[in-house]
PDB file of C-alpha atoms in Angstrom:
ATOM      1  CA  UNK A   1      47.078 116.057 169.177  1.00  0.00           C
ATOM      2  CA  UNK A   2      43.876 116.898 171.033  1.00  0.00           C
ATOM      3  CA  UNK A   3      41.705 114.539 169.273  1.00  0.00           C
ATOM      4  CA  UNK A   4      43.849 111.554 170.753  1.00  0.00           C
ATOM      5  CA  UNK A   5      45.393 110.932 167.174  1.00  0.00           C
ATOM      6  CA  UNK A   6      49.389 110.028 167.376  1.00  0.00           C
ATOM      7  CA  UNK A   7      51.731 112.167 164.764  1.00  0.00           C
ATOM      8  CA  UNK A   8      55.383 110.193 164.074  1.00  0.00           C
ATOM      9  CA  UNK A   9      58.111 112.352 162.748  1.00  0.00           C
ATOM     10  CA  UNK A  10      61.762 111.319 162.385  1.00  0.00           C
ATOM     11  CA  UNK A  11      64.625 112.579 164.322  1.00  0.00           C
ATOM     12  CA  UNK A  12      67.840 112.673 163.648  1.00  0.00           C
ATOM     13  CA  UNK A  13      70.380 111.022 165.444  1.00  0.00           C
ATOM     14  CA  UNK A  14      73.051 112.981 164.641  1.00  0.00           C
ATOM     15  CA  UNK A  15      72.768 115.814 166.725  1.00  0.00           C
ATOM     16  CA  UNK A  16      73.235 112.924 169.828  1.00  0.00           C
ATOM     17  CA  UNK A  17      75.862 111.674 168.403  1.00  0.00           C
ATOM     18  CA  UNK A  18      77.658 114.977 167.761  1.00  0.00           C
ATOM     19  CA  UNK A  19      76.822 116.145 171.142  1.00  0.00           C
ATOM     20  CA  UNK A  20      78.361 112.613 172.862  1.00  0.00           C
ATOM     21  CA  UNK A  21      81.338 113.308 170.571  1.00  0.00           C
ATOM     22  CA  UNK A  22      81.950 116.396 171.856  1.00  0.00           C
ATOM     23  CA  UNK A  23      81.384 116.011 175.667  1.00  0.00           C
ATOM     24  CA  UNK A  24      84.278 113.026 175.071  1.00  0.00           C
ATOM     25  CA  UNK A  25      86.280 115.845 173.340  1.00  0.00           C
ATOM     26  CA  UNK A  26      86.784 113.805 170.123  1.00  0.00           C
ATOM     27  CA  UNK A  27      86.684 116.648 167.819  1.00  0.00           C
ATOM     28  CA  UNK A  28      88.011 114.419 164.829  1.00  0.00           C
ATOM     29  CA  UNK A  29      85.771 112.356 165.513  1.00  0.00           C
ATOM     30  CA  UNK A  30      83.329 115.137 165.481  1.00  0.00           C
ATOM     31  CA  UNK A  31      84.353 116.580 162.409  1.00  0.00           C
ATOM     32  CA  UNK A  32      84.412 113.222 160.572  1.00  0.00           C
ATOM     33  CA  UNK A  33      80.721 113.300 161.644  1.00  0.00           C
ATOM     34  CA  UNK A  34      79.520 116.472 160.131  1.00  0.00           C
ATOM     35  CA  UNK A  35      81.678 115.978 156.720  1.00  0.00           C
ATOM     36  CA  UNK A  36      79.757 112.520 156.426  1.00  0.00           C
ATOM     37  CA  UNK A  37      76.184 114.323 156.997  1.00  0.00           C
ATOM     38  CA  UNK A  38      77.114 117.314 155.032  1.00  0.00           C
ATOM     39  CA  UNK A  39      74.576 119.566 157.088  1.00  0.00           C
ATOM     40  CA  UNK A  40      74.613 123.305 157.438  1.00  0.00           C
ATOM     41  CA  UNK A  41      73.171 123.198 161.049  1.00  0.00           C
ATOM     42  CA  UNK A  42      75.172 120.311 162.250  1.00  0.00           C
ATOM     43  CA  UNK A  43      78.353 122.325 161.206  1.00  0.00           C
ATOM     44  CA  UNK A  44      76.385 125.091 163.031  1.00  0.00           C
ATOM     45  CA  UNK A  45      76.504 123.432 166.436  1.00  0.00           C
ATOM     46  CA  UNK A  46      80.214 122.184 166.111  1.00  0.00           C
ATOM     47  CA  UNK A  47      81.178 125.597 165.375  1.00  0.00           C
ATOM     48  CA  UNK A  48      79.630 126.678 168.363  1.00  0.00           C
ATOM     49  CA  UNK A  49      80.515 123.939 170.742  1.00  0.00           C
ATOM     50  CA  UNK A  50      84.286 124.069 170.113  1.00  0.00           C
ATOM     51  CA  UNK A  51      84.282 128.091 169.981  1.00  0.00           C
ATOM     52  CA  UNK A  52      82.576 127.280 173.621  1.00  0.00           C
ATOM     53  CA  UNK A  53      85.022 125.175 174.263  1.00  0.00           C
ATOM     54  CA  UNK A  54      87.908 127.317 172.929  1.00  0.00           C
ATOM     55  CA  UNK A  55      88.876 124.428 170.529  1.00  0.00           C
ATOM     56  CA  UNK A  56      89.903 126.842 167.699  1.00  0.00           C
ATOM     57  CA  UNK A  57      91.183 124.275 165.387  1.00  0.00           C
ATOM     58  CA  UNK A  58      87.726 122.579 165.454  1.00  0.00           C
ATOM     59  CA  UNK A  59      86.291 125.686 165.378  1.00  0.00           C
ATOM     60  CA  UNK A  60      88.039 127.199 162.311  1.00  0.00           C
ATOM     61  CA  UNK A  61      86.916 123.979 160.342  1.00  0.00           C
ATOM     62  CA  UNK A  62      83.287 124.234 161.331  1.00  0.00           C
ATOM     63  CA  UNK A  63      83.068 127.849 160.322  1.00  0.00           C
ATOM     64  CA  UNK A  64      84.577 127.194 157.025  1.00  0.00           C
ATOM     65  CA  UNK A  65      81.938 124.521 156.383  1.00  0.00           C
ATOM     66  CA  UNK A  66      79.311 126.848 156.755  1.00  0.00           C
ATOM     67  CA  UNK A  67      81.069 130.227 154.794  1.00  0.00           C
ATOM     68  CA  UNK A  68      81.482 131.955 157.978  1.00  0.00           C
ATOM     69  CA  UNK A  69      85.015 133.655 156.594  1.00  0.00           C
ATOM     70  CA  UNK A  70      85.461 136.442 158.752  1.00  0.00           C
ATOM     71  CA  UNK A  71      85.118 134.115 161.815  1.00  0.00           C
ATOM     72  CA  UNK A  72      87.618 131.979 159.994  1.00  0.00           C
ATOM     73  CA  UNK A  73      90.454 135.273 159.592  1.00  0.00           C
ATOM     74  CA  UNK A  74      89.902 135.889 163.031  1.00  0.00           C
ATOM     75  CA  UNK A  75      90.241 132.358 164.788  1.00  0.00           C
ATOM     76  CA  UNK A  76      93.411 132.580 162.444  1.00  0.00           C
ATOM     77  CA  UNK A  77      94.589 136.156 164.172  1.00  0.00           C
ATOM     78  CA  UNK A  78      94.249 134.146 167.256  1.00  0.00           C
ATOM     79  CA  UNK A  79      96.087 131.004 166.792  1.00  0.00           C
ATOM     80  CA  UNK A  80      98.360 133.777 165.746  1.00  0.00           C
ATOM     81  CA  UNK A  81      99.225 135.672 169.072  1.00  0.00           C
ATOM     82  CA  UNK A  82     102.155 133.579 170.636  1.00  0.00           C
ATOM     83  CA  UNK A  83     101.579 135.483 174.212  1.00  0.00           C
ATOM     84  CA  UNK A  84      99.311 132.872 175.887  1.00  0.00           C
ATOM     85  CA  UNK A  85      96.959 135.623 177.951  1.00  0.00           C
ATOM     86  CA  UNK A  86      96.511 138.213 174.651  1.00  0.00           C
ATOM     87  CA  UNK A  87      95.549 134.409 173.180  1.00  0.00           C
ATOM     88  CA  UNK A  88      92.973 133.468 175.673  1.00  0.00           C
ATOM     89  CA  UNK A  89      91.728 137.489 175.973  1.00  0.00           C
ATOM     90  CA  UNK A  90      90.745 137.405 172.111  1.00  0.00           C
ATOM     91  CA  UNK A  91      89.159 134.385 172.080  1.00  0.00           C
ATOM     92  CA  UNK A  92      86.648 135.662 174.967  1.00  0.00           C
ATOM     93  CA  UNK A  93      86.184 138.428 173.080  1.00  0.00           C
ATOM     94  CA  UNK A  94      85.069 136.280 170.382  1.00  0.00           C
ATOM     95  CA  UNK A  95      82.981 134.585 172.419  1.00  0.00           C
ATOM     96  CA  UNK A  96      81.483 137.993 173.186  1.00  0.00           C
ATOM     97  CA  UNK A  97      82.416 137.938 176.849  1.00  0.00           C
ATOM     98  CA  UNK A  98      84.466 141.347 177.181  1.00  0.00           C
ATOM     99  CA  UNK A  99      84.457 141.555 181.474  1.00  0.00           C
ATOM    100  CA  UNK A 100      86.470 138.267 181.166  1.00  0.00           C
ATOM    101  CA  UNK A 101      88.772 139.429 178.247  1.00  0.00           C
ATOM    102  CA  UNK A 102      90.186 142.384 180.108  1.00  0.00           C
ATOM    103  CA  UNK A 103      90.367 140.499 183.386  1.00  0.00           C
ATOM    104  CA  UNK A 104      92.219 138.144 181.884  1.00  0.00           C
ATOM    105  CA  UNK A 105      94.447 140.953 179.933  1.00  0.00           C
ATOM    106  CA  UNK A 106      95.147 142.285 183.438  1.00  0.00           C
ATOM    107  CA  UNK A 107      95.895 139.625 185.230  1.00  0.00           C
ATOM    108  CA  UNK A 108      98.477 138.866 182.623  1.00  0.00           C
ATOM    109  CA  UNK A 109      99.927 142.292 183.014  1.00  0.00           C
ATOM    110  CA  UNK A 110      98.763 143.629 179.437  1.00  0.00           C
ATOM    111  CA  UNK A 111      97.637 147.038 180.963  1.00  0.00           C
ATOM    112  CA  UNK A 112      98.085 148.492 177.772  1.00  0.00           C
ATOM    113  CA  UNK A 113      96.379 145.779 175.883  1.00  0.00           C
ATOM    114  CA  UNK A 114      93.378 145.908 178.330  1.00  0.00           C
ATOM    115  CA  UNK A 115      93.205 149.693 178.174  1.00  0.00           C
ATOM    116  CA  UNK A 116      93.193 149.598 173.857  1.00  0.00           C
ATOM    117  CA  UNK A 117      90.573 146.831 174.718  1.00  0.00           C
ATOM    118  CA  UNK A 118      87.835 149.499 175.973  1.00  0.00           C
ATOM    119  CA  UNK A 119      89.330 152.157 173.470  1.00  0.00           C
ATOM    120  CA  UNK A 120      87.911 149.980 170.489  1.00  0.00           C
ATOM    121  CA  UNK A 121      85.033 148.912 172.325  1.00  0.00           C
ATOM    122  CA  UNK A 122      84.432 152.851 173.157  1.00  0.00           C
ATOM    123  CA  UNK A 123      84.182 152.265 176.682  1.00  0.00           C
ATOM    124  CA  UNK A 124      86.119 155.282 176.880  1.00  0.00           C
ATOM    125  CA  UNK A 125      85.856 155.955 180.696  1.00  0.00           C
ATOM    126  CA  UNK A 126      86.855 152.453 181.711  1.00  0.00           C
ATOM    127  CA  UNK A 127      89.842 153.198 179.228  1.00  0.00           C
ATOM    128  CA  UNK A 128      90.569 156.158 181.435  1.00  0.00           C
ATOM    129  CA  UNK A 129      89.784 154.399 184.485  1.00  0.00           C
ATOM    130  CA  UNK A 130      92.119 151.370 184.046  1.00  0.00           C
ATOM    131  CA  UNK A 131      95.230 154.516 182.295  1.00  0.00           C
ATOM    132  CA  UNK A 132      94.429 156.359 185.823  1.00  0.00           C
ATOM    133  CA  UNK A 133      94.256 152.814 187.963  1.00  0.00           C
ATOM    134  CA  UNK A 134      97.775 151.956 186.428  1.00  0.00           C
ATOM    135  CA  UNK A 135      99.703 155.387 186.201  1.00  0.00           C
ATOM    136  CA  UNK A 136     100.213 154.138 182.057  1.00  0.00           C
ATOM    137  CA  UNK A 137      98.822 155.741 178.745  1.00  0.00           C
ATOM    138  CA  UNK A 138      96.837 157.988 179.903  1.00  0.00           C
ATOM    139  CA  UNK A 139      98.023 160.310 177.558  1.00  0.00           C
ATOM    140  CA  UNK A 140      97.282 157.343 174.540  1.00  0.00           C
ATOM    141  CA  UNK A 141      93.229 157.731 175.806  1.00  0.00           C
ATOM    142  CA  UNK A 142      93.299 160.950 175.615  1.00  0.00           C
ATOM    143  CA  UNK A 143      94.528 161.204 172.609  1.00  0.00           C
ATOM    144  CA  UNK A 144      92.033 158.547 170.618  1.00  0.00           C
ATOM    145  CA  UNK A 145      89.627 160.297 171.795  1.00  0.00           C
ATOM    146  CA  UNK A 146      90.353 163.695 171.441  1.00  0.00           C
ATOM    147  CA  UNK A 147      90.724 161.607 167.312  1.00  0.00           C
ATOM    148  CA  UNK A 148      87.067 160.002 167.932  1.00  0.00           C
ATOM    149  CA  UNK A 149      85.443 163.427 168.609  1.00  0.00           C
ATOM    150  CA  UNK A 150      86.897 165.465 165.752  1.00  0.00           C
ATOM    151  CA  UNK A 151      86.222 162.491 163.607  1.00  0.00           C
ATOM    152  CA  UNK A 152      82.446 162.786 164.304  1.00  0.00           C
ATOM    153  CA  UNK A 153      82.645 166.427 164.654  1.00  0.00           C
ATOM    154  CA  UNK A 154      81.288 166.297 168.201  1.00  0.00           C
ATOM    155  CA  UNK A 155      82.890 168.422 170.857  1.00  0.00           C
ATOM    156  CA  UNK A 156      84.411 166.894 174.606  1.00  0.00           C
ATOM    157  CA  UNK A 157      81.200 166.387 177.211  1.00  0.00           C
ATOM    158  CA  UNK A 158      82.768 164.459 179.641  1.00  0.00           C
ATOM    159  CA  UNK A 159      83.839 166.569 182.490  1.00  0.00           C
ATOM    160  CA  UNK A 160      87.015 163.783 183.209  1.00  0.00           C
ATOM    161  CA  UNK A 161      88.099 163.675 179.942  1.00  0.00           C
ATOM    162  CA  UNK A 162      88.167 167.948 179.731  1.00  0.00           C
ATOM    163  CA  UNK A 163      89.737 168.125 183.498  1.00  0.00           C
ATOM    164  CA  UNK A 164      92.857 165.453 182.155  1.00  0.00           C
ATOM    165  CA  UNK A 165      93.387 167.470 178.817  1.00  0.00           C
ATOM    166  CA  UNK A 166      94.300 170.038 180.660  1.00  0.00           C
ATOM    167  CA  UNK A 167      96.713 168.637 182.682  1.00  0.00           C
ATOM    168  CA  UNK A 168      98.180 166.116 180.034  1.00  0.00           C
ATOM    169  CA  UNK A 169      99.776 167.020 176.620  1.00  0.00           C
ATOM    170  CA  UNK A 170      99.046 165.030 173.832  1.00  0.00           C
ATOM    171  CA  UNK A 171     101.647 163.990 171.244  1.00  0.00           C
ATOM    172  CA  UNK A 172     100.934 161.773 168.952  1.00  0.00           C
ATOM    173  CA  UNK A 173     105.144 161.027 168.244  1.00  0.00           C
ATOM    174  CA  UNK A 174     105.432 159.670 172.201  1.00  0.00           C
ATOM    175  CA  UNK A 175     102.386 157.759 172.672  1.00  0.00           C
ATOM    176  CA  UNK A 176     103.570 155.769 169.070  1.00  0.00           C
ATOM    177  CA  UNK A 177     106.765 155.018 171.274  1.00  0.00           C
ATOM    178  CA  UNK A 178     105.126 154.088 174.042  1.00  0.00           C
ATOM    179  CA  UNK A 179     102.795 151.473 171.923  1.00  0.00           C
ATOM    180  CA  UNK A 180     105.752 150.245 170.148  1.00  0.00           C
ATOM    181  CA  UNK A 181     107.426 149.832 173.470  1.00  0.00           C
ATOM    182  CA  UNK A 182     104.526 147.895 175.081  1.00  0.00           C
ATOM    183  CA  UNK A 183     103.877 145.442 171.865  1.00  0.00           C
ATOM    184  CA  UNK A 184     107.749 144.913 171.933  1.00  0.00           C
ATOM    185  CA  UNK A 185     107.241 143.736 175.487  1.00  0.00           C
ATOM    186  CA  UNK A 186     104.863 141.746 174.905  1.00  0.00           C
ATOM    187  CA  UNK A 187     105.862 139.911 172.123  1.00  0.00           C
ATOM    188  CA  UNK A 188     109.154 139.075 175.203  1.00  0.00           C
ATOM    189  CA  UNK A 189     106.150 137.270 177.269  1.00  0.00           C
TER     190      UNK A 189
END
């Protein structure tokens, strides 16, 4: 203070401990350490130090400590995916790094993955880009968002997108085969 006077406070040591835990990746031993303090905010930081980490196990248990459930049904959807790259993809797109997701979708030769990536982000002209870049589904862009516009009642602006409708049918019957065909493929990975 600025009158000389000293002011104690208590600090936890758990938050060390937790932290020295986890830079020895002992995530049971981490875990045992936040069920025996039974804190929200301890669970907090475990939950984001093994998502960090990409320790989804760890992860999935933290979140459920603190009622995070949707977090929870996702981590599952990932532990889910047997194709290691798709894997590795969704979790950095649960880590909110999306750059990294679809470089890591291309590099494992998920085109179509990568290009449905920026489709449901609505990075529609990357979507394009990457269909154009790889000669693949170029129709399937197209076609969402020819869907996206009429959905929202807004007519095409985007000078690309008008130029490639007119060159490119859309049918909605072929581009299902050609998904189908793709997740079949991938699923063989």
């Amino acid at each position: 203070r600025s009158d000389g006077r000293l002011v104690s406070t208590a600090v936890s040591p758990y938050p060390t401990i937790l932290q020295n835990y986890v830079s020895k990746t002992s995530w049971d031993d981490a875990v045992r350490l936040c069920r025996f303090v039974k804190d929200g905010a301890l669970w907090a930081s475990l939950a984001a130090m093994a998502t960090a980490a990409k320790e989804l196990n760890t992860a999935e248990i933290a979140y459920a400590a603190i009622n995070e459930t949707e977090k929870v049904e996702y981590i599952s959807y990932i532990k889910d995916i047997s194709n290691k790259a798709a894997r590795n993809a969704e979790m950095s797109l649960f880590c909110k790094q999306t750059g990294e997701a679809e470089g890591t979708l291309l590099q494992g030769g998920l085109v179509y993955r990568a290009i449905r990536l920026n489709i449901d982000l609505f990075r529609w002209n990357r979507a394009l880009e990457l269909a154009v870049k790889h000669k693949t589904h170029v129709d399937t862009v197209l076609a969402f968002r020819q869907k996206y516009l009429q959905d929202f009642g807004l007519e095409e602006s985007d000078n690309l997108f008008t130029q490639y409708s007119k060159e490119i049918a859309v049918d909605w019957t072929t581009i299902q085969n050609k998904i189908n065909m793709e997740l079949e493929n991938e699923r063989g990975k």
